[in-house]
GROMACS .gro file of C-alpha atoms in nm:
model
  277
    1MET     CA    1  10.509  12.195  11.047
    2THR     CA    2  10.750  12.465  11.029
    3CYS     CA    3  10.526  12.647  11.283
    4ALA     CA    4  10.536  12.343  11.518
    5LEU     CA    5  10.927  12.335  11.497
    6GLU     CA    6  10.964  12.694  11.549
    7ARG     CA    7  10.736  12.683  11.870
    8LYS     CA    8  10.897  12.355  11.992
    9ALA     CA    9  10.606  12.160  11.992
   10SER     CA   10  10.614  11.792  12.066
   11ASP     CA   11  10.285  11.694  11.858
   12ILE     CA   12  10.063  11.821  11.598
   13HIS     CA   13   9.668  11.756  11.635
   14ILE     CA   14   9.448  11.811  11.354
   15GLU     CA   15   9.083  11.727  11.476
   16PRO     CA   16   8.777  11.718  11.277
   17THR     CA   17   8.469  11.884  11.438
   18ARG     CA   18   8.136  11.967  11.301
   19GLY     CA   19   8.185  12.220  11.004
   20THR     CA   20   8.557  12.293  11.062
   21THR     CA   21   8.914  12.132  11.152
   22ILE     CA   22   9.101  12.252  11.464
   23VAL     CA   23   9.476  12.242  11.429
   24ARG     CA   24   9.648  12.228  11.781
   25LEU     CA   25   9.989  12.215  11.899
   26ARG     CA   26  10.124  12.067  12.229
   27ILE     CA   27  10.370  12.281  12.371
   28ASP     CA   28  10.517  12.244  12.738
   29GLY     CA   29  10.237  11.968  12.792
   30ARG     CA   30   9.941  12.169  12.691
   31LEU     CA   31   9.748  12.206  12.372
   32HIS     CA   32   9.716  12.538  12.209
   33GLU     CA   33   9.491  12.613  11.880
   34ILE     CA   34   9.687  12.762  11.597
   35PHE     CA   35   9.427  12.778  11.318
   36ARG     CA   36   9.135  12.627  11.153
   37LEU     CA   37   9.066  12.445  10.826
   38SER     CA   38   8.759  12.392  10.611
   39GLU     CA   39   8.612  12.036  10.570
   40THR     CA   40   8.779  12.034  10.218
   41LEU     CA   41   9.095  12.100  10.320
   42HIS     CA   42   9.080  11.859  10.583
   43THR     CA   43   9.007  11.594  10.337
   44THR     CA   44   9.318  11.713  10.111
   45ALA     CA   45   9.561  11.724  10.438
   46ILE     CA   46   9.490  11.398  10.559
   47ALA     CA   47   9.527  11.255  10.201
   48ARG     CA   48   9.857  11.411  10.178
   49LEU     CA   49   9.984  11.296  10.507
   50LYS     CA   50   9.889  10.954  10.416
   51VAL     CA   51  10.087  10.959  10.097
   52LEU     CA   52  10.393  11.091  10.317
   53ALA     CA   53  10.372  10.837  10.559
   54ASN     CA   54  10.326  10.531  10.304
   55LEU     CA   55   9.958  10.462  10.449
   56LYS     CA   56   9.677  10.370  10.238
   57ILE     CA   57   9.482  10.642  10.103
   58ASP     CA   58   9.150  10.448  10.051
   59GLU     CA   59   9.126  10.336  10.398
   60SER     CA   60   8.919  10.564  10.630
   61ARG     CA   61   8.741  10.297  10.858
   62LEU     CA   62   9.053  10.177  11.050
   63PRO     CA   63   9.363  10.321  11.242
   64GLN     CA   64   9.681  10.359  11.061
   65ASP     CA   65  10.038  10.440  11.199
   66GLY     CA   66  10.333  10.574  10.979
   67ARG     CA   67  10.629  10.771  10.943
   68ILE     CA   68  10.729  11.088  10.767
   69GLU     CA   69  11.109  11.148  10.726
   70GLN     CA   70  11.253  11.504  10.667
   71ASP     CA   71  11.589  11.453  10.563
   72ASN     CA   72  11.680  11.827  10.519
   73THR     CA   73  11.576  11.944  10.874
   74GLY     CA   74  11.663  11.619  11.068
   75VAL     CA   75  11.323  11.584  11.204
   76SER     CA   76  11.088  11.294  11.159
   77PHE     CA   77  10.716  11.273  11.226
   78ARG     CA   78  10.543  10.976  11.368
   79VAL     CA   79  10.192  10.973  11.237
   80SER     CA   80   9.864  10.826  11.384
   81ILE     CA   81   9.525  10.841  11.195
   82VAL     CA   82   9.206  10.730  11.362
   83PRO     CA   83   8.852  10.755  11.228
   84THR     CA   84   8.624  10.986  11.437
   85LEU     CA   85   8.251  11.072  11.429
   86TYR     CA   86   8.328  11.405  11.177
   87GLY     CA   87   8.641  11.240  10.989
   88GLU     CA   88   8.978  11.116  11.037
   89LYS     CA   89   9.197  11.279  11.312
   90ALA     CA   90   9.540  11.290  11.280
   91VAL     CA   91   9.849  11.323  11.545
   92LEU     CA   92  10.193  11.383  11.447
   93ARG     CA   93  10.497  11.347  11.702
   94LEU     CA   94  10.786  11.543  11.631
   95LEU     CA   95  11.100  11.313  11.662
   96THR     CA   96  11.442  11.495  11.606
   97ASP     CA   97  11.755  11.308  11.536
   98SER     CA   98  11.972  11.569  11.713
   99ASN     CA   99  12.150  11.442  12.003
  100LYS     CA  100  12.205  11.756  12.166
  101ASP     CA  101  11.941  11.683  12.424
  102LEU     CA  102  12.087  11.368  12.513
  103ASP     CA  103  12.289  11.509  12.817
  104MET     CA  104  12.203  11.443  13.177
  105ASP     CA  105  12.263  11.814  13.271
  106VAL     CA  106  12.005  11.940  12.992
  107LEU     CA  107  11.756  11.672  13.121
  108GLY     CA  108  11.731  11.828  13.454
  109PHE     CA  109  11.871  11.569  13.693
  110SER     CA  110  12.062  11.695  14.008
  111LYS     CA  111  12.426  11.622  14.054
  112LYS     CA  112  12.333  11.364  14.329
  113GLN     CA  113  12.074  11.215  14.106
  114GLN     CA  114  12.330  11.169  13.824
  115GLU     CA  115  12.583  11.008  14.060
  116ILE     CA  116  12.341  10.754  14.163
  117ILE     CA  117  12.238  10.670  13.808
  118MET     CA  118  12.598  10.651  13.691
  119ARG     CA  119  12.709  10.446  13.968
  120ASN     CA  120  12.439  10.209  13.883
  121ILE     CA  121  12.479  10.171  13.474
  122ASP     CA  122  12.839  10.105  13.538
  123LYS     CA  123  12.735   9.769  13.661
  124PRO     CA  124  12.822   9.484  13.407
  125TYR     CA  125  12.463   9.320  13.430
  126GLY     CA  126  12.132   9.386  13.567
  127MET     CA  127  11.812   9.606  13.456
  128ILE     CA  128  11.788   9.984  13.452
  129VAL     CA  129  11.404  10.073  13.452
  130ALA     CA  130  11.259  10.429  13.367
  131SER     CA  131  10.897  10.448  13.463
  132GLY     CA  132  10.643  10.729  13.430
  133PRO     CA  133  10.337  10.809  13.260
  134THR     CA  134  10.320  10.839  12.875
  135GLY     CA  135  10.515  11.126  12.741
  136SER     CA  136  10.710  11.201  13.061
  137GLY     CA  137  11.063  11.151  12.874
  138LYS     CA  138  11.133  10.775  12.973
  139THR     CA  139  11.286  10.673  12.656
  140THR     CA  140  11.511  11.030  12.617
  141THR     CA  141  11.625  10.938  12.959
  142LEU     CA  142  11.752  10.588  12.854
  143TYR     CA  143  11.886  10.737  12.506
  144ALA     CA  144  12.115  10.963  12.744
  145LEU     CA  145  12.213  10.686  12.939
  146VAL     CA  146  12.285  10.457  12.642
  147SER     CA  147  12.491  10.751  12.484
  148LYS     CA  148  12.703  10.736  12.821
  149LEU     CA  149  12.821  10.392  12.758
  150MET     CA  150  12.887  10.401  12.395
  151LYS     CA  151  13.221  10.231  12.349
  152ALA     CA  152  13.390  10.058  12.061
  153ASP     CA  153  13.425   9.726  12.228
  154LEU     CA  154  13.062   9.697  12.332
  155ASN     CA  155  12.759   9.552  12.128
  156ILE     CA  156  12.457   9.789  12.206
  157SER     CA  157  12.133   9.702  12.034
  158THR     CA  158  11.775   9.847  12.091
  159LEU     CA  159  11.426   9.764  12.043
  160GLU     CA  160  11.200  10.046  11.971
  161ASP     CA  161  10.846  10.147  11.891
  162PRO     CA  162  10.922  10.401  11.722
  163ILE     CA  163  11.280  10.480  11.672
  164GLU     CA  164  11.292  10.839  11.815
  165TYR     CA  165  11.688  10.936  11.794
  166ALA     CA  166  11.929  10.785  11.545
  167LEU     CA  167  12.233  10.681  11.756
  168SER     CA  168  12.556  10.602  11.566
  169GLY     CA  169  12.743  10.282  11.666
  170VAL     CA  170  12.401  10.138  11.820
  171ASN     CA  171  12.198   9.873  11.652
  172GLN     CA  172  11.837  10.004  11.635
  173ILE     CA  173  11.547   9.805  11.543
  174GLN     CA  174  11.185   9.925  11.480
  175VAL     CA  175  10.913   9.711  11.604
  176ASN     CA  176  10.644   9.619  11.357
  177THR     CA  177  10.347   9.404  11.494
  178ARG     CA  178  10.195   9.417  11.143
  179ILE     CA  179  10.449   9.159  11.038
  180GLY     CA  180  10.489   8.966  11.347
  181LEU     CA  181  10.800   9.177  11.487
  182THR     CA  182  10.715   9.248  11.847
  183PHE     CA  183  10.918   9.313  12.144
  184ALA     CA  184  10.931   8.963  12.263
  185SER     CA  185  11.011   8.806  11.912
  186GLY     CA  186  11.286   9.085  11.851
  187LEU     CA  187  11.433   9.043  12.196
  188ARG     CA  188  11.443   8.652  12.130
  189SER     CA  189  11.645   8.728  11.825
  190LEU     CA  190  11.865   9.000  11.998
  191LEU     CA  191  11.969   8.768  12.245
  192ARG     CA  192  12.129   8.552  11.972
  193GLN     CA  193  12.330   8.846  11.859
  194ASP     CA  194  12.586   8.843  12.122
  195PRO     CA  195  12.472   9.177  12.295
  196ASP     CA  196  12.639   9.360  12.567
  197ILE     CA  197  12.364   9.609  12.622
  198ILE     CA  198  11.999   9.603  12.533
  199MET     CA  199  11.739   9.874  12.537
  200ILE     CA  200  11.389   9.759  12.524
  201GLY     CA  201  11.149  10.061  12.429
  202GLU     CA  202  10.881   9.928  12.652
  203ILE     CA  203  10.782   9.600  12.851
  204ARG     CA  204  10.424   9.521  12.782
  205ASP     CA  205  10.369   9.163  12.816
  206ILE     CA  206  10.482   8.864  13.028
  207GLU     CA  207  10.679   8.711  12.755
  208THR     CA  208  10.885   8.996  12.707
  209MET     CA  209  10.935   9.048  13.085
  210SER     CA  210  11.049   8.703  13.113
  211MET     CA  211  11.297   8.737  12.833
  212ALA     CA  212  11.439   9.055  12.979
  213THR     CA  213  11.474   8.931  13.330
  214ASN     CA  214  11.667   8.641  13.179
  215ALA     CA  215  11.885   8.863  12.999
  216ALA     CA  216  11.954   9.058  13.294
  217LEU     CA  217  12.027   8.749  13.502
  218THR     CA  218  12.279   8.599  13.234
  219GLY     CA  219  12.535   8.873  13.218
  220HIS     CA  220  12.352   9.145  13.015
  221LEU     CA  221  12.283   9.510  13.106
  222VAL     CA  222  11.916   9.569  12.996
  223PHE     CA  223  11.744   9.934  12.992
  224ALA     CA  224  11.360   9.931  12.971
  225THR     CA  225  11.086  10.161  13.018
  226MET     CA  226  10.757  10.079  13.195
  227HIS     CA  227  10.421  10.279  13.251
  228THR     CA  228  10.384  10.299  13.604
  229ASN     CA  229  10.318  10.616  13.820
  230ASP     CA  230  10.600  10.579  14.061
  231ALA     CA  231  10.894  10.373  14.142
  232PRO     CA  232  10.741  10.132  14.391
  233SER     CA  233  10.465  10.049  14.119
  234ALA     CA  234  10.731   9.927  13.883
  235LEU     CA  235  10.835   9.648  14.159
  236THR     CA  236  10.439   9.561  14.163
  237ARG     CA  237  10.440   9.533  13.774
  238PHE     CA  238  10.734   9.273  13.809
  239LEU     CA  239  10.545   9.056  14.053
  240GLU     CA  240  10.199   9.078  13.834
  241MET     CA  241  10.413   8.976  13.539
  242LYS     CA  242  10.507   8.657  13.688
  243VAL     CA  243  10.873   8.745  13.793
  244GLU     CA  244  10.964   8.597  14.133
  245ASP     CA  245  11.055   8.832  14.405
  246PHE     CA  246  11.393   8.697  14.456
  247VAL     CA  247  11.468   8.741  14.097
  248VAL     CA  248  11.359   9.109  14.132
  249ALA     CA  249  11.564   9.148  14.419
  250SER     CA  250  11.877   9.041  14.224
  251ILE     CA  251  11.849   9.185  13.853
  252VAL     CA  252  11.698   9.537  13.920
  253ASN     CA  253  11.985   9.764  13.985
  254LEU     CA  254  11.778  10.121  13.960
  255ILE     CA  255  11.442  10.252  13.881
  256VAL     CA  256  11.402  10.602  13.762
  257ALA     CA  257  11.058  10.751  13.826
  258GLN     CA  258  11.001  11.080  13.611
  259ARG     CA  259  10.770  11.349  13.521
  260LEU     CA  260  10.801  11.631  13.279
  261VAL     CA  261  10.799  11.984  13.473
  262ARG     CA  262  10.740  12.334  13.279
  263ARG     CA  263  11.059  12.550  13.300
  264ILE     CA  264  11.032  12.932  13.323
  265CYS     CA  265  11.106  13.117  13.021
  266ARG     CA  266  11.488  13.235  13.036
  267ASN     CA  267  11.417  13.546  12.831
  268CYS     CA  268  11.128  13.669  13.051
  269LYS     CA  269  11.177  13.540  13.392
  270GLU     CA  270  11.220  13.785  13.689
  271LYS     CA  271  11.338  13.729  14.059
  272LYS     CA  272  11.100  13.823  14.293
  273ARG     CA  273  11.137  13.851  14.678
  274SER     CA  274  10.882  13.663  14.902
  275ARG     CA  275  10.638  13.870  15.103
  276ASN     CA  276  10.768  13.674  15.409
  277THR     CA  277  11.122  13.812  15.392
   0.00000   0.00000   0.00000
């Protein structure tokens, strides 16, 4: 885990294969093999992860999800364990509690893009949608926008799966489908909590979409993410989830479609002239 933090990895993969276990880190969107474990050490490592994540040690036939808190480092890990042909595979997503990256300049938005975004989040109601594939930073973008709006006279609540950043002054709710706390049921309860701003980690079903659109229509500012490849596809997803086109036109303030782009290392980059100049 220390190695992953030092290399600024986003995920740790512990993958059992025939006779050995491969440990890989996802750095800047690509997986890099770090080292290998024996079969005996693999079993011990998975058992230890289950203990730390409060999972069932004796359950190896079903997928399990948990979380490991690291108070001394400010970093927590979302743990996912699934059974495979050669044993249980574990993937740990690194989640930092630091808010240093929740800044529009750091996230790579241009000045013009920031002006468009800020103009739309200043509206008192409506919906801001962040779209893009898994792992493209949609939730981080919404965190940055919510951080911009945090004021003492506003009631801000979120529904997340998982909670990736701890935001002071924001009521953050962790979705737990095992006990019936879904995005839909949680949103239904949140609407009775007199919210000003609501952030929904992901709109996955028609019921959640229906309540989110109603909230946006009734004077709430709603932030949400969708798994679509581009901004126009997000509008299509609204229609597929039974939202009338005139409702979509009236509630959607802004759709942000984004991707992660690899950056050049600041320490080793060099400026080169083009051959055409």
